[in-house]
Tab-separated table of C-alpha atoms in Angstrom:
chain	number	residue	atom	x	y	z
R	9	UNK	CA	49.128	213.555	-125.337
R	10	UNK	CA	48.996	214.821	-128.787
R	11	UNK	CA	51.607	217.449	-129.647
R	12	UNK	CA	52.167	219.396	-132.790
R	13	UNK	CA	55.104	221.826	-132.924
R	14	UNK	CA	55.647	224.101	-135.921
R	15	UNK	CA	58.903	225.717	-136.745
R	16	UNK	CA	60.601	227.518	-139.574
R	17	UNK	CA	58.742	230.655	-139.708
R	18	UNK	CA	60.398	234.104	-139.901
R	19	UNK	CA	60.888	237.197	-141.983
R	20	UNK	CA	61.338	236.798	-145.707
R	21	UNK	CA	61.455	239.159	-148.661
R	22	UNK	CA	58.679	239.032	-151.297
R	23	UNK	CA	59.586	236.395	-153.921
R	24	UNK	CA	61.543	234.462	-151.302
R	25	UNK	CA	61.093	230.955	-149.972
R	26	UNK	CA	60.685	229.281	-146.554
R	27	UNK	CA	60.139	225.841	-145.368
R	28	UNK	CA	57.922	225.131	-142.426
R	29	UNK	CA	58.042	222.005	-140.421
R	30	UNK	CA	55.675	220.446	-137.881
R	31	UNK	CA	56.862	217.845	-135.469
R	32	UNK	CA	54.296	215.403	-134.309
R	33	UNK	CA	54.284	213.225	-131.084
R	34	UNK	CA	51.804	211.418	-128.933
R	35	UNK	CA	50.067	209.578	-131.762
R	36	UNK	CA	50.663	207.314	-134.633
R	37	UNK	CA	51.528	210.000	-137.124
R	38	UNK	CA	51.528	207.731	-140.138
R	39	UNK	CA	47.880	206.849	-139.693
R	40	UNK	CA	46.468	210.455	-139.853
R	41	UNK	CA	45.951	213.009	-142.558
R	42	UNK	CA	47.258	216.426	-141.943
R	43	UNK	CA	46.450	219.995	-142.793
R	44	UNK	CA	48.034	223.342	-142.801
R	45	UNK	CA	45.872	226.345	-141.877
R	46	UNK	CA	46.877	229.997	-141.686
R	47	UNK	CA	45.592	233.082	-140.076
R	48	UNK	CA	46.740	236.591	-141.307
R	49	UNK	CA	47.093	239.330	-138.556
R	50	UNK	CA	43.702	240.154	-137.301
R	51	UNK	CA	41.852	237.992	-139.831
R	52	UNK	CA	39.998	234.717	-139.806
R	53	UNK	CA	41.319	231.244	-140.456
R	54	UNK	CA	42.183	230.001	-143.942
R	55	UNK	CA	42.803	226.379	-144.955
R	56	UNK	CA	46.018	226.013	-146.997
R	57	UNK	CA	46.768	222.459	-147.782
R	58	UNK	CA	45.980	218.826	-147.058
R	59	UNK	CA	47.965	215.649	-147.231
R	60	UNK	CA	46.704	212.124	-146.702
R	61	UNK	CA	48.377	209.647	-144.383
R	62	UNK	CA	50.235	207.912	-147.230
R	63	UNK	CA	50.857	211.194	-149.165
R	64	UNK	CA	48.694	209.804	-151.999
R	65	UNK	CA	46.191	212.565	-151.866
R	66	UNK	CA	47.118	216.226	-151.790
R	67	UNK	CA	45.137	219.370	-152.055
R	68	UNK	CA	45.913	223.012	-152.038
R	69	UNK	CA	43.865	226.226	-151.719
R	70	UNK	CA	43.744	228.161	-155.035
R	71	UNK	CA	45.604	231.114	-153.308
R	72	UNK	CA	48.758	229.003	-152.890
R	73	UNK	CA	48.516	226.397	-155.722
R	74	UNK	CA	51.663	226.280	-157.795
R	75	UNK	CA	53.711	228.042	-155.104
R	76	UNK	CA	53.421	225.919	-151.948
R	77	UNK	CA	54.260	222.138	-151.665
R	78	UNK	CA	53.074	220.041	-148.691
R	79	UNK	CA	54.943	216.777	-147.855
R	80	UNK	CA	55.543	214.507	-144.865
R	81	UNK	CA	58.070	212.055	-143.652
R	82	UNK	CA	56.270	209.349	-141.609
R	83	UNK	CA	59.590	207.777	-140.495
R	84	UNK	CA	60.539	211.159	-138.864
R	85	UNK	CA	56.859	212.020	-137.587
R	86	UNK	CA	57.032	215.308	-139.606
R	87	UNK	CA	55.021	217.429	-141.836
R	88	UNK	CA	56.405	220.070	-144.064
R	89	UNK	CA	55.231	223.151	-146.230
R	90	UNK	CA	57.698	224.421	-148.691
R	91	UNK	CA	56.588	228.017	-149.715
R	92	UNK	CA	58.089	229.628	-152.753
R	93	UNK	CA	57.379	232.907	-154.597
R	94	UNK	CA	56.172	234.319	-151.221
R	95	UNK	CA	53.870	237.507	-151.364
R	96	UNK	CA	52.899	240.048	-148.733
R	97	UNK	CA	49.574	238.483	-148.387
R	98	UNK	CA	51.115	235.161	-147.312
R	99	UNK	CA	52.020	236.950	-144.175
R	100	UNK	CA	50.198	234.830	-141.393
R	101	UNK	CA	50.526	232.509	-138.460
R	102	UNK	CA	50.768	228.826	-140.045
R	103	UNK	CA	49.242	226.022	-138.101
R	104	UNK	CA	49.538	222.434	-138.710
R	105	UNK	CA	46.528	220.221	-137.536
R	106	UNK	CA	45.805	216.544	-137.378
R	107	UNK	CA	42.693	216.227	-139.484
R	108	UNK	CA	40.715	219.337	-138.133
R	109	UNK	CA	41.030	217.992	-134.400
R	110	UNK	CA	44.402	218.912	-132.849
R	111	UNK	CA	46.375	222.029	-133.765
R	112	UNK	CA	49.878	223.235	-133.082
R	113	UNK	CA	50.573	226.576	-131.684
R	114	UNK	CA	51.674	227.997	-134.920
R	115	UNK	CA	54.657	229.690	-136.578
R	116	UNK	CA	54.743	233.310	-137.880
R	117	UNK	CA	55.616	233.936	-141.429
R	118	UNK	CA	56.160	237.584	-142.348
R	119	UNK	CA	56.723	238.500	-145.936
R	120	UNK	CA	58.107	242.054	-146.253
R	121	UNK	CA	60.983	243.988	-147.722
M	15	UNK	CA	33.585	225.054	-153.186
M	16	UNK	CA	31.394	225.049	-150.035
M	17	UNK	CA	30.865	228.488	-148.460
M	18	UNK	CA	30.365	228.810	-144.823
M	19	UNK	CA	28.403	231.926	-143.575
M	20	UNK	CA	28.620	232.562	-139.949
M	21	UNK	CA	26.607	235.061	-137.997
M	22	UNK	CA	26.752	237.274	-136.179
M	23	UNK	CA	30.296	238.519	-136.734
M	24	UNK	CA	30.377	239.994	-133.167
M	25	UNK	CA	28.252	240.158	-130.176
M	26	UNK	CA	28.194	241.667	-126.810
M	27	UNK	CA	26.851	239.611	-123.859
M	28	UNK	CA	26.988	239.452	-120.086
M	29	UNK	CA	28.169	236.677	-117.895
M	30	UNK	CA	25.317	234.268	-117.468
M	31	UNK	CA	23.742	235.072	-120.830
M	32	UNK	CA	22.661	232.342	-123.303
M	33	UNK	CA	24.665	232.908	-126.666
M	34	UNK	CA	23.730	231.359	-129.990
M	35	UNK	CA	25.943	231.521	-133.089
M	36	UNK	CA	24.937	230.166	-136.416
M	37	UNK	CA	26.756	228.740	-139.532
M	38	UNK	CA	25.089	228.230	-142.843
M	39	UNK	CA	26.701	225.987	-145.532
M	40	UNK	CA	26.147	226.832	-149.215
M	41	UNK	CA	25.342	223.191	-149.804
M	42	UNK	CA	24.605	220.075	-147.667
M	43	UNK	CA	27.592	218.884	-145.517
M	44	UNK	CA	25.716	216.219	-143.516
M	45	UNK	CA	27.141	216.685	-139.981
M	46	UNK	CA	30.654	217.272	-141.027
M	47	UNK	CA	31.141	220.427	-138.997
M	48	UNK	CA	33.171	221.493	-136.044
M	49	UNK	CA	33.175	224.522	-133.728
M	50	UNK	CA	36.411	226.183	-132.442
M	51	UNK	CA	37.180	228.682	-129.833
M	52	UNK	CA	40.268	230.971	-130.270
M	53	UNK	CA	41.566	233.305	-127.684
M	54	UNK	CA	44.099	236.080	-128.656
M	55	UNK	CA	47.581	234.813	-129.471
M	56	UNK	CA	46.468	231.104	-129.114
M	57	UNK	CA	45.607	228.366	-131.473
M	58	UNK	CA	42.016	227.420	-132.256
M	59	UNK	CA	40.654	224.781	-129.950
M	60	UNK	CA	37.879	222.412	-130.962
M	61	UNK	CA	34.790	222.405	-128.858
M	62	UNK	CA	32.347	220.400	-130.865
M	63	UNK	CA	32.758	217.850	-133.595
M	64	UNK	CA	30.351	215.999	-135.929
M	65	UNK	CA	28.049	219.040	-135.431
M	66	UNK	CA	26.830	218.060	-132.018
M	67	UNK	CA	29.424	216.002	-130.072
M	68	UNK	CA	31.168	217.654	-127.248
M	69	UNK	CA	35.029	217.365	-127.388
M	70	UNK	CA	36.395	215.698	-124.265
M	71	UNK	CA	37.200	218.146	-121.534
M	72	UNK	CA	34.915	220.944	-122.940
M	73	UNK	CA	32.390	222.224	-120.449
M	74	UNK	CA	28.680	221.013	-120.899
M	75	UNK	CA	27.514	224.533	-121.309
M	76	UNK	CA	28.722	224.327	-124.810
M	77	UNK	CA	26.395	222.546	-127.290
M	78	UNK	CA	26.047	222.109	-131.047
M	79	UNK	CA	23.230	221.192	-133.220
M	80	UNK	CA	22.168	221.008	-136.876
M	81	UNK	CA	22.734	218.991	-139.996
M	82	UNK	CA	22.722	219.612	-143.643
M	83	UNK	CA	23.205	223.325	-144.071
M	84	UNK	CA	22.157	224.990	-140.766
M	85	UNK	CA	24.258	224.679	-137.656
M	86	UNK	CA	24.251	226.313	-134.272
M	87	UNK	CA	26.614	226.618	-131.421
M	88	UNK	CA	24.996	227.450	-128.102
M	89	UNK	CA	26.671	228.585	-124.904
M	90	UNK	CA	23.969	227.997	-122.129
M	91	UNK	CA	25.435	230.390	-119.538
M	92	UNK	CA	28.309	232.559	-120.607
M	93	UNK	CA	31.322	232.452	-118.314
M	94	UNK	CA	34.184	235.019	-118.085
M	95	UNK	CA	36.625	232.571	-119.672
M	96	UNK	CA	34.234	232.123	-122.836
M	97	UNK	CA	35.004	235.632	-124.100
M	98	UNK	CA	36.866	234.739	-127.356
M	99	UNK	CA	36.412	234.351	-131.135
M	100	UNK	CA	34.485	231.300	-132.373
M	101	UNK	CA	34.688	229.655	-135.884
M	102	UNK	CA	32.794	226.902	-137.680
M	103	UNK	CA	34.675	224.622	-140.019
M	104	UNK	CA	33.188	222.227	-142.655
M	105	UNK	CA	35.263	219.189	-143.500
M	106	UNK	CA	32.770	217.600	-145.809
M	107	UNK	CA	34.875	218.294	-148.787
M	108	UNK	CA	38.010	220.073	-149.802
M	109	UNK	CA	38.822	222.908	-149.778
M	110	UNK	CA	37.965	223.164	-146.205
M	111	UNK	CA	35.922	226.137	-145.362
M	112	UNK	CA	35.829	228.226	-142.123
M	113	UNK	CA	33.147	230.697	-141.171
M	114	UNK	CA	34.252	234.192	-140.862
M	115	UNK	CA	34.204	234.014	-137.080
M	116	UNK	CA	32.139	235.530	-134.228
M	117	UNK	CA	33.769	237.728	-131.674
M	118	UNK	CA	32.119	237.347	-128.258
M	119	UNK	CA	32.799	240.460	-126.119
M	120	UNK	CA	31.790	241.582	-122.615
M	121	UNK	CA	28.813	243.817	-122.424
């Protein structure tokens, strides 16, 4: 069974940093590209970042470019999102997703003073 | 960037009703589109992939159609567990684009 479990969310002050993790199991992680998607409270879904299976191709949404960094460790079956210079508008539930098919349950990031 | 316009943004329907939700892409995306259902406090769940293929385990009352720029999700007979928010997602090119969502409420 495919499982994706996010962690690392929490309360952080504006300008702060946070690193999200996504632990994958139930499939060959190194064979799949991965995405981060977020959802602000009461709002719709917003794609954040993409990483190919070998990390050779990476994309970011304009809203996070230069502040967020996606990475993965195929030996540890893990996906990461390093978030720097956080803003109030980054407050959201962050989901990791295998391609666009399977999604984790999400981790809440709250940016507030 | 490809923009996805989803309509309606909300609808009220009764159990047993036929419901149709539409997504329009700002440019052709072949059939690179999925439909997702999201219930409050839960992660989105994919119902349809490749525009018209039913995800394993999803009831057959859900169906998708379309190609290019116009796509439709149909629920043939709405059930109580179908009251949720539905999103389309294009994965033809990055940045990925979601529709704005359709909240299906009980009439």
